[in-house]
XYZ file of C-alpha atoms in Angstrom:
585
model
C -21.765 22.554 -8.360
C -24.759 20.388 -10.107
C -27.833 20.118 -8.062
C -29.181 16.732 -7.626
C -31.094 15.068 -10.585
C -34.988 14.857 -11.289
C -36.604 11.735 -10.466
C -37.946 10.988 -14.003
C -35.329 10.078 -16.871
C -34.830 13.038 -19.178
C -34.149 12.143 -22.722
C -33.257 14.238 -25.068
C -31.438 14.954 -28.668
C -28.547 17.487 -28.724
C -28.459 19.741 -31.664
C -26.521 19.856 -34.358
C -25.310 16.387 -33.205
C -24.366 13.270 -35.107
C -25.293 11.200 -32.305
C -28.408 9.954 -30.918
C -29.602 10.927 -27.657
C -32.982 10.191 -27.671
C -32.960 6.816 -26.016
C -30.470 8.420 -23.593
C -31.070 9.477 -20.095
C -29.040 12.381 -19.592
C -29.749 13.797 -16.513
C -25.835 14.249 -14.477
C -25.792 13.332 -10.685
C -25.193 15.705 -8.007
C -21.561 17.508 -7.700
C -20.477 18.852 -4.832
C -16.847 20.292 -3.882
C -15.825 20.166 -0.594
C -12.899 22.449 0.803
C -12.404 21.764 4.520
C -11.974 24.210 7.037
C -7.995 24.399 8.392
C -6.821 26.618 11.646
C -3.629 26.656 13.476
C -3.691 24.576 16.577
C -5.660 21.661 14.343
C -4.474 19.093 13.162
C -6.352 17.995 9.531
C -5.042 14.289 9.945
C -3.415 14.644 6.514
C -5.399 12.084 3.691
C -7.120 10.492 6.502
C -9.010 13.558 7.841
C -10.544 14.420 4.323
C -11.644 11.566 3.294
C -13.860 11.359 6.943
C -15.218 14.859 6.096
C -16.258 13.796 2.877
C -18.161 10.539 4.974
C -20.084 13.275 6.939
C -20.627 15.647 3.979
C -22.081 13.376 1.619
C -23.742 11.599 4.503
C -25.939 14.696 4.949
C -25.892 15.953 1.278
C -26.471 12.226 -0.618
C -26.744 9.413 1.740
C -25.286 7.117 -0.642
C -25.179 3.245 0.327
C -21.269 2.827 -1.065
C -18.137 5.169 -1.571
C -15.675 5.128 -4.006
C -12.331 6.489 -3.356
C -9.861 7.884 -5.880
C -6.461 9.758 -5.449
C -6.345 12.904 -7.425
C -3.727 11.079 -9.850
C -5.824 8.506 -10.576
C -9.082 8.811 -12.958
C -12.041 6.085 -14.283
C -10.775 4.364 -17.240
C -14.146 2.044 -17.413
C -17.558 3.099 -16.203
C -19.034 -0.262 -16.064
C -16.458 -0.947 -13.686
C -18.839 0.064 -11.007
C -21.457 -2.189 -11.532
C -19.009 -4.918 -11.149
C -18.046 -3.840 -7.734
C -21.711 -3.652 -7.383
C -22.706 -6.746 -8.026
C -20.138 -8.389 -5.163
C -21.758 -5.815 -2.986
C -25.912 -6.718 -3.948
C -24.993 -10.420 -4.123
C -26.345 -12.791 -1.730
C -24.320 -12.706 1.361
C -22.614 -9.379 0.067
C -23.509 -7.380 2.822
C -20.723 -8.633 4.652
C -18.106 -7.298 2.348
C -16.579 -4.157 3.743
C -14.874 -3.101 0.194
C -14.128 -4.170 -3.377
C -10.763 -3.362 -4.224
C -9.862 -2.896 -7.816
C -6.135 -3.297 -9.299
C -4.267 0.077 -9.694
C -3.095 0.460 -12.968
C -0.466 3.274 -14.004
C 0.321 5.587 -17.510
C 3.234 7.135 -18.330
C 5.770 4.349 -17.140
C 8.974 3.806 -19.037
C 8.965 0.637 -21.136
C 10.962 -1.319 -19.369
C 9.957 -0.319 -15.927
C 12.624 0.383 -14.845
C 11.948 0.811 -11.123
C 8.853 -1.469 -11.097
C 6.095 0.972 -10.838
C 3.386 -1.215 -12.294
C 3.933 -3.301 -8.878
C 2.742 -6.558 -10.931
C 3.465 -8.744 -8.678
C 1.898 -7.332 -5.909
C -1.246 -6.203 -7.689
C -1.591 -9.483 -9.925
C -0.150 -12.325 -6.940
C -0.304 -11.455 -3.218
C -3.784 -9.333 -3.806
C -5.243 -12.106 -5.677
C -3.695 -14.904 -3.198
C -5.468 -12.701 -0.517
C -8.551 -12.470 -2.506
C -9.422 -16.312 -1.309
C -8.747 -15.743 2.536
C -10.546 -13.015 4.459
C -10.369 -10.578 0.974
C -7.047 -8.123 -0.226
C -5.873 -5.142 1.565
C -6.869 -2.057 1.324
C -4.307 0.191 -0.888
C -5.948 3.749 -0.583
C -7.270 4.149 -4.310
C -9.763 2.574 -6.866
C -12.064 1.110 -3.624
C -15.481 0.889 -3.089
C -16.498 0.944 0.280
C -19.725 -0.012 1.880
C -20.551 3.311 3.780
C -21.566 1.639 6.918
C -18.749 -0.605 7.433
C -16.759 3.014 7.494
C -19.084 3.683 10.547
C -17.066 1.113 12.803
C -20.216 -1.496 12.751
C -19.670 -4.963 12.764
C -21.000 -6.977 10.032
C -24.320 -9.068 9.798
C -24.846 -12.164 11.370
C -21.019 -11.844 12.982
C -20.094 -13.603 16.001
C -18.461 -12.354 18.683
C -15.763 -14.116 20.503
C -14.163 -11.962 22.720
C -15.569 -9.871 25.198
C -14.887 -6.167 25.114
C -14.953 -3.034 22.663
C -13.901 -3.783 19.457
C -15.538 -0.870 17.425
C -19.151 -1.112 17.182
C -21.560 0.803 17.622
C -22.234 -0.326 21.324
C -20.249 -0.494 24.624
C -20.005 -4.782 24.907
C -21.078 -7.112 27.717
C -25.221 -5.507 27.770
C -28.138 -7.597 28.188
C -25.983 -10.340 27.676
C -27.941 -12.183 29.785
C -31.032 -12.277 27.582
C -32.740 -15.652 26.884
C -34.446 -15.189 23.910
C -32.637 -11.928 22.451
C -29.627 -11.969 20.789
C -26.416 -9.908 22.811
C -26.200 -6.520 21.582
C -22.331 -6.677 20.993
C -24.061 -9.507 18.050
C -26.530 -7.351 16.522
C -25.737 -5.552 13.108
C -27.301 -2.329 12.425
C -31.076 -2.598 11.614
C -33.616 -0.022 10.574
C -35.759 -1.326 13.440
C -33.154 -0.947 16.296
C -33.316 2.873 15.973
C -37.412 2.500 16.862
C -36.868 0.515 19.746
C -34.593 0.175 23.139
C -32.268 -2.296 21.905
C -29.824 0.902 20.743
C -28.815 3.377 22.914
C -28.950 6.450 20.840
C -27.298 8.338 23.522
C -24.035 6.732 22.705
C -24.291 7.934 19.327
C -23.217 11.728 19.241
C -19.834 10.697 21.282
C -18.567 8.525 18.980
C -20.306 10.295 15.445
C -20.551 13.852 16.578
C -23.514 16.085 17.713
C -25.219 16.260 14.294
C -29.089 15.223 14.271
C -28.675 15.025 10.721
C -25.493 13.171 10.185
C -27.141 10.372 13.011
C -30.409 10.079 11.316
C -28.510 8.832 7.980
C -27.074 5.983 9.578
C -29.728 3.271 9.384
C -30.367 4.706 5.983
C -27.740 3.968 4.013
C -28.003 0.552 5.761
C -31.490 -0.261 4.582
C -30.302 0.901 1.020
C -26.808 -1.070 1.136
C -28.889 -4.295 1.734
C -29.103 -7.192 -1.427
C -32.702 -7.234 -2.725
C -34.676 -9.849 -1.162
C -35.507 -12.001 -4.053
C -34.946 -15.500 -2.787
C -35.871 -17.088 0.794
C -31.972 -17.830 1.077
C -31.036 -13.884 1.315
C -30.930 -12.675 5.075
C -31.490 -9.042 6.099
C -32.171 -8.402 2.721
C -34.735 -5.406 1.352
C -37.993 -5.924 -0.445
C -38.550 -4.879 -4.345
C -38.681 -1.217 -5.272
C -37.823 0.144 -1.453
C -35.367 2.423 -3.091
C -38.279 3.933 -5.605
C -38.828 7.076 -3.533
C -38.484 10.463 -4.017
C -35.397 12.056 -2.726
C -35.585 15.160 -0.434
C -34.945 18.650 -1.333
C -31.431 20.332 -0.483
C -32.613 23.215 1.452
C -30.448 26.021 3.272
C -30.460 23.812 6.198
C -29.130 20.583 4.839
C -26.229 22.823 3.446
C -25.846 24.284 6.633
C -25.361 21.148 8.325
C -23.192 19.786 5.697
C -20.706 22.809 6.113
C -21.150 22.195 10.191
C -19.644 18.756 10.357
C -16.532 19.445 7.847
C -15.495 21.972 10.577
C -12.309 21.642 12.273
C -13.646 21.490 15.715
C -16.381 18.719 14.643
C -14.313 15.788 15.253
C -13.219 16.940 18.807
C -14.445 14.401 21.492
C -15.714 11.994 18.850
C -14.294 7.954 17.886
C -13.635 9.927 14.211
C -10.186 8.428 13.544
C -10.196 6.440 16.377
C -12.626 3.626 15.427
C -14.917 5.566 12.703
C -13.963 6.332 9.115
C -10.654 6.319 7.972
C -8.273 5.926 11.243
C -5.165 8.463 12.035
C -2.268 7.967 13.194
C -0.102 6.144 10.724
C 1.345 7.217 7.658
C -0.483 4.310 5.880
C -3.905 4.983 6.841
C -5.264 2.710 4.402
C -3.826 -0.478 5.564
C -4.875 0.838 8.831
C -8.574 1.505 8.256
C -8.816 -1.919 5.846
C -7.186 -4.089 8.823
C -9.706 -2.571 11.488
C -12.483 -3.913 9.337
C -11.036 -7.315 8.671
C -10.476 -7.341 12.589
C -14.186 -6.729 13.101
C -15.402 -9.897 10.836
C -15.207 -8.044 7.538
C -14.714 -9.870 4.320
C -13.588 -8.004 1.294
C -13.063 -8.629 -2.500
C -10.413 -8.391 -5.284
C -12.417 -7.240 -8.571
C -10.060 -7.635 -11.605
C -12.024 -6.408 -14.961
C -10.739 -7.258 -18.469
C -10.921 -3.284 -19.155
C -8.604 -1.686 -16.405
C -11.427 0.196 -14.148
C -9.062 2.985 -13.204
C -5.725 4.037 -13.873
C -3.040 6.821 -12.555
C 0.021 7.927 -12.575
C 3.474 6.721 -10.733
C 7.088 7.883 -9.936
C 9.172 7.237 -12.453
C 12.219 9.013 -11.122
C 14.391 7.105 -9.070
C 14.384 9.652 -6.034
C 10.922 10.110 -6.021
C 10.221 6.204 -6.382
C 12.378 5.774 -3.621
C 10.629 8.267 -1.320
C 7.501 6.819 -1.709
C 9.053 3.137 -0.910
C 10.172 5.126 2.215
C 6.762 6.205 2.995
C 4.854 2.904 2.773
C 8.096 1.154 4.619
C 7.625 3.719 7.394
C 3.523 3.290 7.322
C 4.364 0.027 7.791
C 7.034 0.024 10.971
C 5.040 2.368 12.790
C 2.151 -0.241 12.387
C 4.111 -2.999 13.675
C 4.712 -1.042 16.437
C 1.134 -0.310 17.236
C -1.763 -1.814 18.828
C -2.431 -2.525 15.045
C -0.208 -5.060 14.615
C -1.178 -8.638 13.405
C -0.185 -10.250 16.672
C -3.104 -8.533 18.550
C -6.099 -9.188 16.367
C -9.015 -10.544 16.994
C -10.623 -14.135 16.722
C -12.629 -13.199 14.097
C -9.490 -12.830 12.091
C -8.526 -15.825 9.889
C -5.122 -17.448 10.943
C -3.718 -16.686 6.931
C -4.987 -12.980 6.720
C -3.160 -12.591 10.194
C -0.063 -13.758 8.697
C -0.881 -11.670 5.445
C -1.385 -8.476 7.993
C 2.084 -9.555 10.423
C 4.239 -9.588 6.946
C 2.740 -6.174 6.066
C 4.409 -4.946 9.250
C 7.548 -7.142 9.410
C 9.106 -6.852 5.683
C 11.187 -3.322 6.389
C 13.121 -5.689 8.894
C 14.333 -7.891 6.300
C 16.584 -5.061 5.038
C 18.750 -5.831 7.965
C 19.439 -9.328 6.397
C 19.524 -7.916 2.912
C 22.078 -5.721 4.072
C 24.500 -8.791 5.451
C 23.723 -10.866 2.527
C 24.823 -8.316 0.131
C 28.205 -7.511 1.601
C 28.854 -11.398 2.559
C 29.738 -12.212 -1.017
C 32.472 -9.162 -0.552
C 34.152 -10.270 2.552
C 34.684 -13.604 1.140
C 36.950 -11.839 -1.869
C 38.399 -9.614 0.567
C 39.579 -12.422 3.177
C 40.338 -15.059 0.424
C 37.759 -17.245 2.354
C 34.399 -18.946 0.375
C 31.544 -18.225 2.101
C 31.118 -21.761 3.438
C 34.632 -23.479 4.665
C 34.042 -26.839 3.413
C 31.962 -27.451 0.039
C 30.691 -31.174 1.364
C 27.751 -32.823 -0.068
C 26.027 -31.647 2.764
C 25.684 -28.139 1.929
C 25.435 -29.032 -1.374
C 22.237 -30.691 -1.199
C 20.217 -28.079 1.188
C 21.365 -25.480 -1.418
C 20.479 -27.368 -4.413
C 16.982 -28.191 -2.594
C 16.546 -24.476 -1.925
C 17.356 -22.980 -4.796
C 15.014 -25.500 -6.857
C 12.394 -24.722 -4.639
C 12.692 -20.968 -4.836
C 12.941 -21.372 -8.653
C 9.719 -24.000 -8.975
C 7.544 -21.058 -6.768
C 8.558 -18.158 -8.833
C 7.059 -20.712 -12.058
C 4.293 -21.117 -10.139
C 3.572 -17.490 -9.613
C 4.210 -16.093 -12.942
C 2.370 -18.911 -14.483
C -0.893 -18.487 -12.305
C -0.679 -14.731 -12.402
C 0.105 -14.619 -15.673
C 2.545 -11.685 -15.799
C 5.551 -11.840 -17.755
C 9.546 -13.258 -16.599
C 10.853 -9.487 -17.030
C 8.101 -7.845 -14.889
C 9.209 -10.748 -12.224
C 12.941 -10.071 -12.530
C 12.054 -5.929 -12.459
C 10.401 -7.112 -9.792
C 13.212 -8.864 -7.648
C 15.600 -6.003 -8.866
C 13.724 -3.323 -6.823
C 12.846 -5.418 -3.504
C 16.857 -5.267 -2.956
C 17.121 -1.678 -4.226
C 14.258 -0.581 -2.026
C 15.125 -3.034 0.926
C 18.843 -1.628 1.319
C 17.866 1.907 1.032
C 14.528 2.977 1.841
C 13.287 0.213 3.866
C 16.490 0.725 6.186
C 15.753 4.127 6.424
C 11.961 3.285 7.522
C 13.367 1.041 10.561
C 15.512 3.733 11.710
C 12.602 6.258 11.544
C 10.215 3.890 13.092
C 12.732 2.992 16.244
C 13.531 6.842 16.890
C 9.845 7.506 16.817
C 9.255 4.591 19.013
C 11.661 5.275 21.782
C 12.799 9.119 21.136
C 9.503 10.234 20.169
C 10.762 12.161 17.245
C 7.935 12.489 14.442
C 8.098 11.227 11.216
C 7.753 13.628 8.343
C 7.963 12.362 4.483
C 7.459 13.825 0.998
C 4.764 13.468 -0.873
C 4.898 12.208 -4.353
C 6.562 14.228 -6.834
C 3.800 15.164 -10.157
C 6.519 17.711 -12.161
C 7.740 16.554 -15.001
C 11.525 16.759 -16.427
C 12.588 19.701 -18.115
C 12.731 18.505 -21.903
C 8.808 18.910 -22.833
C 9.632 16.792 -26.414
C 10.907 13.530 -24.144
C 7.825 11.805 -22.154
C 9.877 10.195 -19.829
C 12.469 12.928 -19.325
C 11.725 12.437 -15.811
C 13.286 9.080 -15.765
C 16.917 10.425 -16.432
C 16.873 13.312 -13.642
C 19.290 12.696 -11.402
C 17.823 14.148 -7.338
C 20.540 13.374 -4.989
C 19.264 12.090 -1.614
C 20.466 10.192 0.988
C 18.747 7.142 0.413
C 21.342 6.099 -2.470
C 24.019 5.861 0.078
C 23.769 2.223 1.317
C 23.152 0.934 -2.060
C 26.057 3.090 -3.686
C 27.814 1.781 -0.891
C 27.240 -1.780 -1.914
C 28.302 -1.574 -5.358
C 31.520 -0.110 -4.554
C 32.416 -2.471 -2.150
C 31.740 -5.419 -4.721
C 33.525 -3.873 -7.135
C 36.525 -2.760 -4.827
C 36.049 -6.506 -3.593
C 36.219 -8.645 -6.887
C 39.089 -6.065 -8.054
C 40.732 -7.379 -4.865
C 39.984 -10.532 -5.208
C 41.302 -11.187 -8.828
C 44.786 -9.277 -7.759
C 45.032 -11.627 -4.867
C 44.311 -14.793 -7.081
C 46.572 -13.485 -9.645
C 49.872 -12.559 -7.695
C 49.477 -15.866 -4.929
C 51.661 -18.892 -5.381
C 48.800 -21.370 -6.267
C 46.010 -19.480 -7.377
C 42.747 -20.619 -5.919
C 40.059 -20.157 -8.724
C 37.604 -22.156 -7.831
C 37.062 -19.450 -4.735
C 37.466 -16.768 -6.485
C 34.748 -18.035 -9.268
C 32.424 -19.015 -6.366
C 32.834 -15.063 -4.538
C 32.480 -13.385 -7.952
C 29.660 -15.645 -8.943
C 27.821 -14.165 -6.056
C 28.700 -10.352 -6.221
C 27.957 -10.059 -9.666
C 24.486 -11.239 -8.539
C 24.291 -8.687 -6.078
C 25.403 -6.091 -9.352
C 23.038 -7.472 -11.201
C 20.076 -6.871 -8.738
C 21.390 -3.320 -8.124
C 21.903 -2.483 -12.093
C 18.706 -0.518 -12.167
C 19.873 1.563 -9.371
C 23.073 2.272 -11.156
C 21.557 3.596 -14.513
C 19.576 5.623 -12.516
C 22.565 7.232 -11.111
C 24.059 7.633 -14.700
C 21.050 9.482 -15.767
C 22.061 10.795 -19.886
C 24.343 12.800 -21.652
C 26.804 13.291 -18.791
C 24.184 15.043 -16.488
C 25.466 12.769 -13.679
C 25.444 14.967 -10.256
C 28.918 15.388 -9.170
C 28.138 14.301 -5.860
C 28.147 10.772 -7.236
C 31.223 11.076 -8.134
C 32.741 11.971 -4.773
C 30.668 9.685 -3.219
C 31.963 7.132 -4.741
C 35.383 7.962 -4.801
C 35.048 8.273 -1.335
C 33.780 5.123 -0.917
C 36.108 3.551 -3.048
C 39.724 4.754 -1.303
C 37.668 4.160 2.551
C 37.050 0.353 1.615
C 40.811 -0.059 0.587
C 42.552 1.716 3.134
C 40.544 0.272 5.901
C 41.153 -3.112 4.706
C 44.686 -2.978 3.795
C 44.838 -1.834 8.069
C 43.114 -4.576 9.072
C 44.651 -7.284 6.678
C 48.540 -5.267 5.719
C 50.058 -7.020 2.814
C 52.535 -9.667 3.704
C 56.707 -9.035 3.184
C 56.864 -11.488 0.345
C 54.036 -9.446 -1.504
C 55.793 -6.256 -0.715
C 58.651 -7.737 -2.416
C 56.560 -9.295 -4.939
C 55.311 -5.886 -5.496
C 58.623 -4.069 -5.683
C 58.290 -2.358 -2.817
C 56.679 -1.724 0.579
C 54.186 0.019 1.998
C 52.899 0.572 5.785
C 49.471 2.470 6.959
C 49.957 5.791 8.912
C-alpha cells in the first residue's frame, strides 16, 4: 500500500501550512496488507495462524529485527513508546529478552467500572511482581517481540540442562563430544554458523518451510536485533553503522514469495505452531507462545510509560464481559491439561515464574471452593447451625490471624501499586462473579474436552454498541441472557431465601439465638455484597429487565423452600404456632 522509503531523509514544507516541516523527515515506512488465503479442509489456527503469516510475510517483505503486535481494538496512544521498548531490547545484555510487554489500557469504560475492565490489579500488581522474576506474561496485545525468539531459538549464552529437543533450531545431543567447541544444543544463532558446518541447513525447511527466501532472513534479523558493540562488556554485540546499508528493491519476485508462504498449504509438514511463531492449539495462544519462550531461557520485560503507549477498547456489558472471562478461563484449563503446564517445564525455568505459570493454569479450579464457600454461609441459616460448632479461643485466634494478614497484603498491594481502594474492591467483586460463573463453566468445558473429546467453541468479543446513540455507555444497561448468570443468580437467591429463613426461625423459637443468626447474616450479606455488581447488571434501566430473570428467579426461589421444608418439615409445635399445618406431597 506504501512502497518502502528512500534511503536519504526527505524534508520538506507543506503548503499552505501553519506548521513547519522543514526540519522534518517525512518520508512514511512501508505498508503492506496482508489477507491470508482460507480453503475448506484448512484449518487457519484462528489469531494464532495470522499472526505466523504475518512472521513469514514481513520476513520476506521487511526483515525487521522486532514485531509489535496489536489487536484491531487497540491503537498507539504514544509513539515514543517504542523507543522505550527499544531501549530494553539494544541494552547491554538485551538480547536475551524475548518481549517487552506494555500495560493494556482501555476507553470507553463506565466510571465506576463496574465489571472491572481496566484489570488494575492484574496489569499494575501480578505483571509488575512478575516483572522481577523471569519477566511478565505474555497477554496477546501492546508486545514487542524480538523476531528471532518467535523462530523457536534459544537465547545467547543459554545453558542447557536437559538433554533433548526443546525448540531450537537443532536436533540435541550432536557433537557433544567436542573438546574445544561448544555443544550445538548451546549455540545461539550467529551470522557465521550459516557459512560453516556447525548448522545443518538441511533441518531448516522442515521446521520453517521450503522458502529460500524466508531461510535466508533468519541470521539477518539476528545480526540487526544485536545491541551495538560499544563497550568491551557487550557480548555478541554488532559493530557501529552495520545497519547503514542500502535496502534491496521489492521486485515481482520478493512479492511472489511473500504471497507463497501466507498460503494455506505452506505450513503443512513444518514446526509452524508447533515450536515456531505463535503456537496452536489453545484458546490462549498468547500465554502459550510467551511460556514456550520463558521455558527455553527467555527473559522478558514489563515497560510501564508515564503516557499510556497503547490503549483499546473492553466489554462493558455484563454478558459479553463474562464471555470473555469464559474464554481466558477455558485457555487456561485446557493449558493445565497440556504438556504446557507449569509442572513440566524446564530447568531453565525459575522456581517463582513456574509457580507464576502453574497458577495461570490452576485458578478456574478455585471456583469449586468459591462455590462451597458461598452457599456455606446459607446452610448455616437454613439448619440454625453457625458455621463453626464451638466459638473457642481457638478458632478465634487463627481467624483473627488470617483475616489481619489478608487485610495487611491487600495494604501492601494497593500501596506499592499505587491503584486506588475502589479499583481493589471492583476488583474482588468480579473474581467471585467470574469464579462462580464463567470460571465453572471453563472446568466443565475443559474436563469434557479432556476425556469426551468434545471441542471447545467460544464467542468472540462483542464491538456493537447499545441502541441509544446519545448514551456512551448504553451498552452497560443491556440486559443478554445467557447461561452463565445461573450459578450466581442461584447464589443470591439462596442467601436471600436463607437469611429470610433464618430471621423467621429466630423470631418464632422459644429463646431466640441472635448471636447465630448475626454471625450467618454477617457472612451472606458479604457474599451479596461481592455479587452486587452482578445484580445491577441484571436490573439493567427503566424496567428493561428480561423476563427470564424473573422466572428464573422465582423458580429458584419456591425450589430452595420446598426442598428444604422436605428435608427439614416444620415441627408440630410450629404448626401450631403457626395456626395450622402443613405436610409436603
Amino acid at each position: 500500500m506504501l512502497k518502502p522509503p528512500s534511503d536519504m531523509p526527505m524534508y520538506g514544507n507543506i503548503e499552505k501550512s501553519p506548521l513547519d516541516f522543514s526540519e522534518v523527515d517525512t518520508r512514511l515506512p512501508m505498508l503492506v496488507y496482508m489477507s491470508r488465503e482460507k480453503r475448506p479442509g484448512y484449518d487457519h489456527n484462528k489469531k494464532a495462524g495470522a499472526m505466523n503469516a504475518l512472521v513469514r510475510a514481513s520476513a520476506i517483505m521487511s526483515n525487521g529485527p522486532f514485531i509489535l503486535n496489536l489487536d484491531c481494538d487497540h491503537y498507539v496512544y504514544n509513539s515514543k513508546a517504542f523507543r522505550e521498548g527499544m531501549c530494553f531490547m539494544m541494552d547491554r545484555g538485551g538480547d536475551r529478552l524475548c518481549y517487552v510487554q506494555f500495560p493494556q489500557r482501555f476507553e470507553g469504560i463506565d466510571p465506576s467500572d463496574r465489571y472491572a475492565n481496566h484489570n488494575t490489579v492484574f496489569f499494575d500488581i501480578n505483571m509488575r511482581a512478575l516483572d522481577g522474576l523471569q519477566g511478565p506474561v505474555y497477554v496477546g496485545t501492546g508486545c514487542l517481540f524480538r523476531r528471532i525468539a518467535l523462530y523457536g531459538f534459544d537465547p545467547p549464552r543459554s545453558k542447557d540442562h536437559s538433554p533433548g529437543f526443546c525448540g531450537c533450531c537443532l536436533p540435541r545431543g550432536r557433537k557433544a563430544s567436542a573438546s574445544n567447541a561448544n555443544p550445538e544444543e548451546t549455540m545461539a544463532l550467529r551470522m557465521g554458523d550459516f557459512d560453516g558446518d556447525s548448522m545443518n541447513l538441511a533441518t531448516f525447511p522442515k521446521k520453517f518451510g521450503n522458502s529460500s527466501f524466508l531461510i535466508d532472513s533468519i541470521p539477518v534479523a539476528e545480526f540487526q536485533g544485536r545491541p551495538l558493540a560499544d563497550h568491551p562488556s557487550v557480548k555478541n554485540g554488532r559493530p557501529p553503522g552495520a545497519l547503514t546499508i542500502p535496502r534491496e528493491i521489492l521486485d515481482a519476485s520478493i512479492v511472489a514469495e511473500a504471497i507463497s508462504v501466507v498460503s494455506c498449504w505452506y505450513e503443512e509438514k513444518t514446526e509452524w505452531g508447533t515450536r515456531v511463531g505463535w503456537i496452536y492449539g489453545s484458546v490462549t495462544e498468547d500465554v502459550v507462545t510467551g511460556y514456550r519462550m520463558h521455558n527455553r531461557g527467555w527473559k522478558s520485560v514489563y515497560c510501564v510509560t508515564q503516557r499510556d503507549a497503547f490503549r483499546g477498547t473492553a466489554p462493558i456489558n455484563l454478558t459479553d464481559r463474562l464471555h470473555q472471562v469464559l474464554r481466558w478461563a477455558t485457555g487456561s484449563v485446557e493449558i493445565f491439561f497440556s504438556r504446557n503446564n507449569a509442572l513440566f517445564a524446564s530447568s531453565k525455568m525459575k522456581v517463582l515464574q513456574r509457580i507464576a505459570y502453574l497458577n495461570v493454569g490452576i485458578y478456574p479450579f478455585t471456583s469449586i471452593f468459591l462455590i462451597v464457600y458461598c452457599f456455606l454461609p446459607a446452610l448455616s441459616l437454613f439448619s440454625g447451625q453457625f458455621i463453626v460448632q464451638t466459638l473457642n479461643v481457638t478458632f478465634l485466634t487463627y481467624l483473627l490471624i488470617i483475616t489481619v494478614t489478608l487485610c495487611l497484603l491487600a495494604m501492601l498491594e494497593i500501596k506499592w501499586s499505587g491503584i486506588a481502594l475502589e479499583e481493589w474492591w471492583r476488583n474482588e467483586q468480579f473474581w467471585l462473579i467470574g469464579g462462580t460463573s464463567a470460571h465453572l463453566a471453563a472446568v466443565m468445558q475443559g474436563l469434557l474436552k479432556v476425556v469426551a473429546g468434545i471441542e471447545i467453541s467460544f464467542t468472540l468479543t462483542s464491538k456493537q454498541v447499545g441502541d441509544d446513540i446519545d448514551d456512551e455507555f448504553a451498552e452497560l444497561y443491556e440486559v443478554k441472557w445467557t447461561s452463565l448468570m445461573i450459578p450466581p443468580l442461584t447464589i443470591i437467591m439462596v442467601n436471600l431465601v436463607a437469611i429470610a429463613v433464618g430471621f423467621s426461625r429466630t423470631i418464632y423459637s422459644t429463646i431466640p439465638q441472635w448471636s447465630k443468626l448475626l454471625g450467618g447474616v454477617f457472612f451472606s450479606f458479604w457474599v451479596l455484597a461481592h455479587l452486587y455488581p452482578f445484580a445491577k447488571g441484571l436490573m439493567g434501566r427503566r424496567g428493561r429487565t428480561p423476563t427470564i430473570v424473573y422466572v428464573w428467579a422465582g423458580l429458584v426461589s419456591i425450589t430452595i423452600s420446598l426442598l428444604w421444608i422436605a428435608i427439614n418439615p416444620p415441627s408440630s409445635a410450629a404448626n401450631q404456632q403457626l395456626g395450622g399445618s402443613f405436610s409436603f406431597p
